[in-house]
mmCIF file of C-alpha atoms (C1' of nucleotides) in Angstrom:
data_model
loop_
_atom_site.group_PDB
_atom_site.id
_atom_site.type_symbol
_atom_site.label_atom_id
_atom_site.label_comp_id
_atom_site.label_asym_id
_atom_site.label_seq_id
_atom_site.Cartn_x
_atom_site.Cartn_y
_atom_site.Cartn_z
ATOM 1 C CA MET A 535 36.932 -53.521 -76.108
ATOM 2 C CA THR A 536 34.572 -50.662 -77.436
ATOM 3 C CA ALA A 537 31.279 -51.207 -78.751
ATOM 4 C CA ARG A 538 30.286 -49.469 -81.859
ATOM 5 C CA ARG A 539 27.972 -46.532 -80.982
ATOM 6 C CA ARG A 540 24.618 -47.424 -82.127
ATOM 7 C CA TYR A 541 21.329 -45.327 -82.347
ATOM 8 C CA TRP A 542 17.516 -45.583 -81.538
ATOM 9 C CA LEU A 543 14.440 -43.549 -81.541
ATOM 10 C CA MET A 544 12.442 -43.264 -78.176
ATOM 11 C CA LYS A 545 8.971 -41.980 -78.308
ATOM 12 C CA SER A 546 7.096 -40.187 -75.831
ATOM 13 C CA GLU A 547 3.888 -38.091 -75.353
ATOM 14 C CA PRO A 548 4.864 -34.716 -74.591
ATOM 15 C CA ASP A 549 1.766 -34.270 -72.154
ATOM 16 C CA ALA A 550 3.273 -37.178 -70.191
ATOM 17 C CA PHE A 551 7.137 -36.402 -70.604
ATOM 18 C CA SER A 552 8.567 -33.665 -73.191
ATOM 19 C CA ILE A 553 12.108 -32.809 -74.307
ATOM 20 C CA ASP A 554 11.601 -29.836 -72.198
ATOM 21 C CA ASP A 555 10.860 -32.082 -69.317
ATOM 22 C CA LEU A 556 14.141 -34.028 -69.884
ATOM 23 C CA GLU A 557 16.210 -30.752 -70.455
ATOM 24 C CA ARG A 558 15.163 -29.615 -67.271
ATOM 25 C CA VAL A 559 16.057 -33.039 -65.245
ATOM 26 C CA GLY A 560 19.024 -33.933 -67.223
ATOM 27 C CA THR A 561 18.440 -37.700 -66.995
ATOM 28 C CA GLU A 562 15.571 -39.719 -66.536
ATOM 29 C CA PRO A 563 14.829 -43.446 -66.154
ATOM 30 C CA TRP A 564 12.734 -44.377 -69.134
ATOM 31 C CA ASN A 565 10.324 -45.897 -67.305
ATOM 32 C CA GLY A 566 6.743 -47.513 -68.370
ATOM 33 C CA VAL A 567 7.490 -49.436 -71.492
ATOM 34 C CA ARG A 568 5.417 -52.534 -71.316
ATOM 35 C CA ASN A 569 6.250 -54.025 -74.847
ATOM 36 C CA TYR A 570 8.291 -57.097 -74.910
ATOM 37 C CA GLN A 571 10.362 -55.907 -78.247
ATOM 38 C CA ALA A 572 10.514 -52.634 -77.022
ATOM 39 C CA ARG A 573 12.146 -54.061 -73.770
ATOM 40 C CA ASN A 574 14.164 -56.288 -75.408
ATOM 41 C CA PHE A 575 16.029 -53.220 -77.530
ATOM 42 C CA MET A 576 16.691 -51.473 -74.366
ATOM 43 C CA ARG A 577 17.994 -54.572 -72.366
ATOM 44 C CA ASP A 578 19.866 -56.199 -74.858
ATOM 45 C CA GLY A 579 20.697 -53.638 -77.491
ATOM 46 C CA MET A 580 21.696 -50.345 -75.542
ATOM 47 C CA GLN A 581 24.981 -49.460 -74.602
ATOM 48 C CA VAL A 582 26.082 -46.490 -72.485
ATOM 49 C CA GLY A 583 26.602 -43.349 -74.994
ATOM 50 C CA ASP A 584 24.207 -44.426 -77.696
ATOM 51 C CA GLY A 585 22.162 -41.838 -79.286
ATOM 52 C CA VAL A 586 18.784 -41.467 -79.292
ATOM 53 C CA LEU A 587 16.239 -39.314 -81.301
ATOM 54 C CA PHE A 588 13.671 -38.041 -78.887
ATOM 55 C CA TYR A 589 10.487 -38.182 -80.895
ATOM 56 C CA HIS A 590 6.853 -36.412 -79.498
ATOM 57 C CA SER A 591 3.921 -38.761 -80.340
ATOM 58 C CA ASN A 592 0.256 -38.049 -79.803
ATOM 59 C CA THR A 593 0.709 -34.423 -80.371
ATOM 60 C CA GLU A 594 -0.291 -31.709 -82.868
ATOM 61 C CA VAL A 595 3.049 -32.199 -85.114
ATOM 62 C CA PRO A 596 4.445 -35.191 -83.875
ATOM 63 C CA GLY A 597 8.233 -35.687 -84.924
ATOM 64 C CA ILE A 598 11.630 -35.653 -83.774
ATOM 65 C CA VAL A 599 12.394 -32.762 -81.308
ATOM 66 C CA GLY A 600 15.603 -33.432 -79.690
ATOM 67 C CA THR A 601 18.750 -35.963 -79.398
ATOM 68 C CA ALA A 602 19.429 -37.643 -76.018
ATOM 69 C CA THR A 603 22.107 -40.397 -74.932
ATOM 70 C CA VAL A 604 21.891 -43.872 -73.381
ATOM 71 C CA ALA A 605 23.141 -43.317 -69.774
ATOM 72 C CA SER A 606 22.825 -46.308 -68.062
ATOM 73 C CA LYS A 607 22.903 -49.929 -68.709
ATOM 74 C CA ALA A 608 19.718 -51.542 -68.527
ATOM 75 C CA TYR A 609 18.122 -52.399 -65.050
ATOM 76 C CA PRO A 610 14.535 -53.261 -63.707
ATOM 77 C CA ASP A 611 11.905 -50.649 -63.905
ATOM 78 C CA ALA A 612 11.150 -49.862 -60.242
ATOM 79 C CA THR A 613 7.460 -48.797 -61.346
ATOM 80 C CA GLN A 614 6.411 -52.752 -62.205
ATOM 81 C CA PHE A 615 6.828 -53.061 -58.389
ATOM 82 C CA GLU A 616 4.520 -50.370 -57.368
ATOM 83 C CA PRO A 617 1.158 -51.269 -56.478
ATOM 84 C CA LYS A 618 0.008 -47.618 -56.882
ATOM 85 C CA SER A 619 1.853 -46.933 -60.346
ATOM 86 C CA ASP A 620 0.017 -47.078 -63.446
ATOM 87 C CA TYR A 621 2.760 -49.459 -64.671
ATOM 88 C CA PHE A 622 2.489 -51.658 -61.752
ATOM 89 C CA ASP A 623 2.928 -55.512 -63.128
ATOM 90 C CA PRO A 624 1.135 -57.976 -60.481
ATOM 91 C CA LYS A 625 2.964 -60.789 -62.318
ATOM 92 C CA SER A 626 6.557 -59.365 -62.238
ATOM 93 C CA THR A 627 8.616 -60.311 -59.182
ATOM 94 C CA ARG A 628 11.950 -58.990 -58.094
ATOM 95 C CA GLU A 629 13.664 -62.279 -58.508
ATOM 96 C CA GLU A 630 12.616 -62.313 -61.878
ATOM 97 C CA PRO A 631 11.737 -58.787 -63.204
ATOM 98 C CA ARG A 632 9.851 -58.509 -66.221
ATOM 99 C CA TRP A 633 10.458 -55.018 -67.410
ATOM 100 C CA PHE A 634 13.728 -53.393 -67.682
ATOM 101 C CA LEU A 635 14.913 -49.635 -68.594
ATOM 102 C CA VAL A 636 17.806 -47.564 -69.291
ATOM 103 C CA ASP A 637 18.279 -43.895 -68.052
ATOM 104 C CA VAL A 638 18.254 -41.254 -70.894
ATOM 105 C CA ALA A 639 20.333 -38.135 -70.907
ATOM 106 C CA PHE A 640 19.218 -34.833 -72.447
ATOM 107 C CA GLU A 641 21.633 -33.757 -75.215
ATOM 108 C CA ARG A 642 19.995 -30.940 -77.120
ATOM 109 C CA LYS A 643 16.942 -29.843 -78.755
ATOM 110 C CA LEU A 644 16.525 -29.366 -82.255
ATOM 111 C CA LYS A 645 16.234 -25.980 -83.742
ATOM 112 C CA ARG A 646 12.879 -26.961 -85.163
ATOM 113 C CA THR A 647 10.760 -30.302 -84.798
ATOM 114 C CA ILE A 648 11.435 -32.608 -87.953
ATOM 115 C CA SER A 649 7.883 -33.742 -88.482
ATOM 116 C CA LEU A 650 6.612 -37.183 -88.876
ATOM 117 C CA ASP A 651 4.974 -35.719 -92.195
ATOM 118 C CA GLU A 652 8.185 -34.344 -93.391
ATOM 119 C CA ILE A 653 10.169 -37.481 -92.630
ATOM 120 C CA LYS A 654 7.351 -39.509 -94.695
ATOM 121 C CA ARG A 655 8.286 -37.401 -97.712
ATOM 122 C CA HIS A 656 11.726 -38.504 -97.326
ATOM 123 C CA ALA A 657 10.762 -41.996 -97.093
ATOM 124 C CA ASP A 658 12.888 -42.659 -100.335
ATOM 125 C CA LYS A 659 15.882 -41.391 -98.721
ATOM 126 C CA LEU A 660 15.320 -43.554 -95.398
ATOM 127 C CA GLY A 661 14.964 -46.547 -97.044
ATOM 128 C CA GLU A 662 11.964 -49.380 -96.291
ATOM 129 C CA ASP A 663 13.145 -50.750 -92.808
ATOM 130 C CA PHE A 664 12.549 -47.267 -90.893
ATOM 131 C CA ALA A 665 10.385 -48.459 -88.298
ATOM 132 C CA LEU A 666 8.756 -44.936 -87.652
ATOM 133 C CA ILE A 667 7.036 -44.987 -91.284
ATOM 134 C CA ARG A 668 5.968 -48.515 -91.433
ATOM 135 C CA LYS A 669 2.400 -49.159 -91.535
ATOM 136 C CA GLY A 670 1.069 -49.620 -88.452
ATOM 137 C CA ASN A 671 4.246 -49.043 -86.196
ATOM 138 C CA ARG A 672 3.428 -48.567 -82.643
ATOM 139 C CA LEU A 673 7.043 -49.499 -81.384
ATOM 140 C CA SER A 674 8.136 -46.753 -78.814
ATOM 141 C CA VAL A 675 11.797 -47.826 -78.848
ATOM 142 C CA PHE A 676 13.498 -49.103 -82.144
ATOM 143 C CA PRO A 677 17.130 -49.038 -83.721
ATOM 144 C CA VAL A 678 17.849 -46.206 -86.059
ATOM 145 C CA GLN A 679 20.700 -46.899 -88.627
ATOM 146 C CA ALA A 680 23.821 -44.705 -88.822
ATOM 147 C CA ALA A 681 22.988 -43.404 -92.099
ATOM 148 C CA GLN A 682 19.426 -42.830 -91.173
ATOM 149 C CA TRP A 683 20.396 -40.664 -87.888
ATOM 150 C CA LYS A 684 22.721 -38.699 -89.890
ATOM 151 C CA TYR A 685 20.045 -38.071 -92.786
ATOM 152 C CA LEU A 686 17.496 -37.202 -90.455
ATOM 153 C CA LEU A 687 19.430 -34.456 -88.471
ATOM 154 C CA SER A 688 20.722 -33.368 -91.795
ATOM 155 C CA MET A 689 16.894 -32.355 -92.331
ATOM 156 C CA GLU A 690 17.240 -29.744 -89.047
ATOM 157 C "C1'" DG B 1307 -12.630 -38.251 -80.419
ATOM 158 C "C1'" DC B 1308 -12.385 -41.890 -83.949
ATOM 159 C "C1'" DC B 1309 -10.357 -45.784 -85.553
ATOM 160 C "C1'" DA B 1310 -6.791 -48.920 -87.785
ATOM 161 C "C1'" DA B 1311 -3.169 -51.815 -86.359
ATOM 162 C "C1'" DC B 1312 -1.419 -54.475 -83.444
ATOM 163 C "C1'" DG B 1313 -0.338 -57.072 -78.886
ATOM 164 C "C1'" DT B 1314 -2.298 -59.677 -75.085
ATOM 165 C "C1'" DT B 1315 -5.386 -62.452 -72.604
ATOM 166 C "C1'" DG B 1316 -7.573 -66.198 -71.867
ATOM 167 C "C1'" DG B 1317 -11.328 -69.859 -72.910
ATOM 168 C "C1'" DC B 1318 -11.604 -73.694 -74.832
ATOM 169 C "C1'" DG C 281 -2.165 -73.884 -79.658
ATOM 170 C "C1'" DC C 282 -6.169 -71.251 -81.888
ATOM 171 C "C1'" DC C 283 -8.501 -67.491 -82.082
ATOM 172 C "C1'" DA C 284 -12.070 -63.979 -80.243
ATOM 173 C "C1'" DA C 285 -12.302 -60.210 -77.204
ATOM 174 C "C1'" DC C 286 -10.067 -56.734 -75.133
ATOM 175 C "C1'" DG C 287 -6.751 -53.019 -74.571
ATOM 176 C "C1'" DT C 288 -3.362 -49.763 -76.101
ATOM 177 C "C1'" DT C 289 -0.888 -46.878 -79.446
ATOM 178 C "C1'" DG C 290 -0.914 -43.122 -81.560
ATOM 179 C "C1'" DG C 291 -2.099 -40.557 -86.274
ATOM 180 C "C1'" DC C 292 -5.632 -37.764 -88.028
#
DNA sequence: GCCAACGTTGGC
DNA sequence: GCCAACGTTGGC
C-alpha cells in the first residue's frame, strides 16, 4: 500500500540554514522545531518521498527558494537531549521524547525566488486556507495542497 | 530594530 | 482552569 504523496512548506532562516546549505550537505535532519503543531505534521503526517517547498524567512526577500523531499520517517530530535544545544529541552526524556524531526533531502533550487509579496498577490488563486498568508501565521511547517504546490511552482 | 500575533508558562 | 507575563516568530 502506497500513501499518496503529500506536500509541505518548511521555513528556514537563511542565516541559520539556507537552500545553499541544503544543496551542499544533500540531506539534513530538520532539527530545532519546538512547536507542537509543526512537530505533529512531521511526526504524524510526513511520508518518505513527500514534496517540500523550501522557504526563506526573516530575510530581505522572504519566499520559496527551492524544493526538497522528505527523506526519512519521523524520529526523535537529538538536540533536545544535548544540554549545550540551543534546542535542549530539560523536560524531554529518551524514553518519552517530546520533539521529532524528519530528514530533508535537497531536490533543486528554483530559477528565482517566489517572493512572499508575489504569493500574496496570487492569494485568490491559492485559496483562503494557504497557511503562509493567513494573518499572523508563524507556523514553520505546514501542509500544502497538491493544487497549491502546482500553482506555486508554475509561478517560477 | 520595531512590533503584532501567537504560543507557552506558571501563579493563583 | 484562567489569564497575565513572557518569549518567539517573522514581516516590515
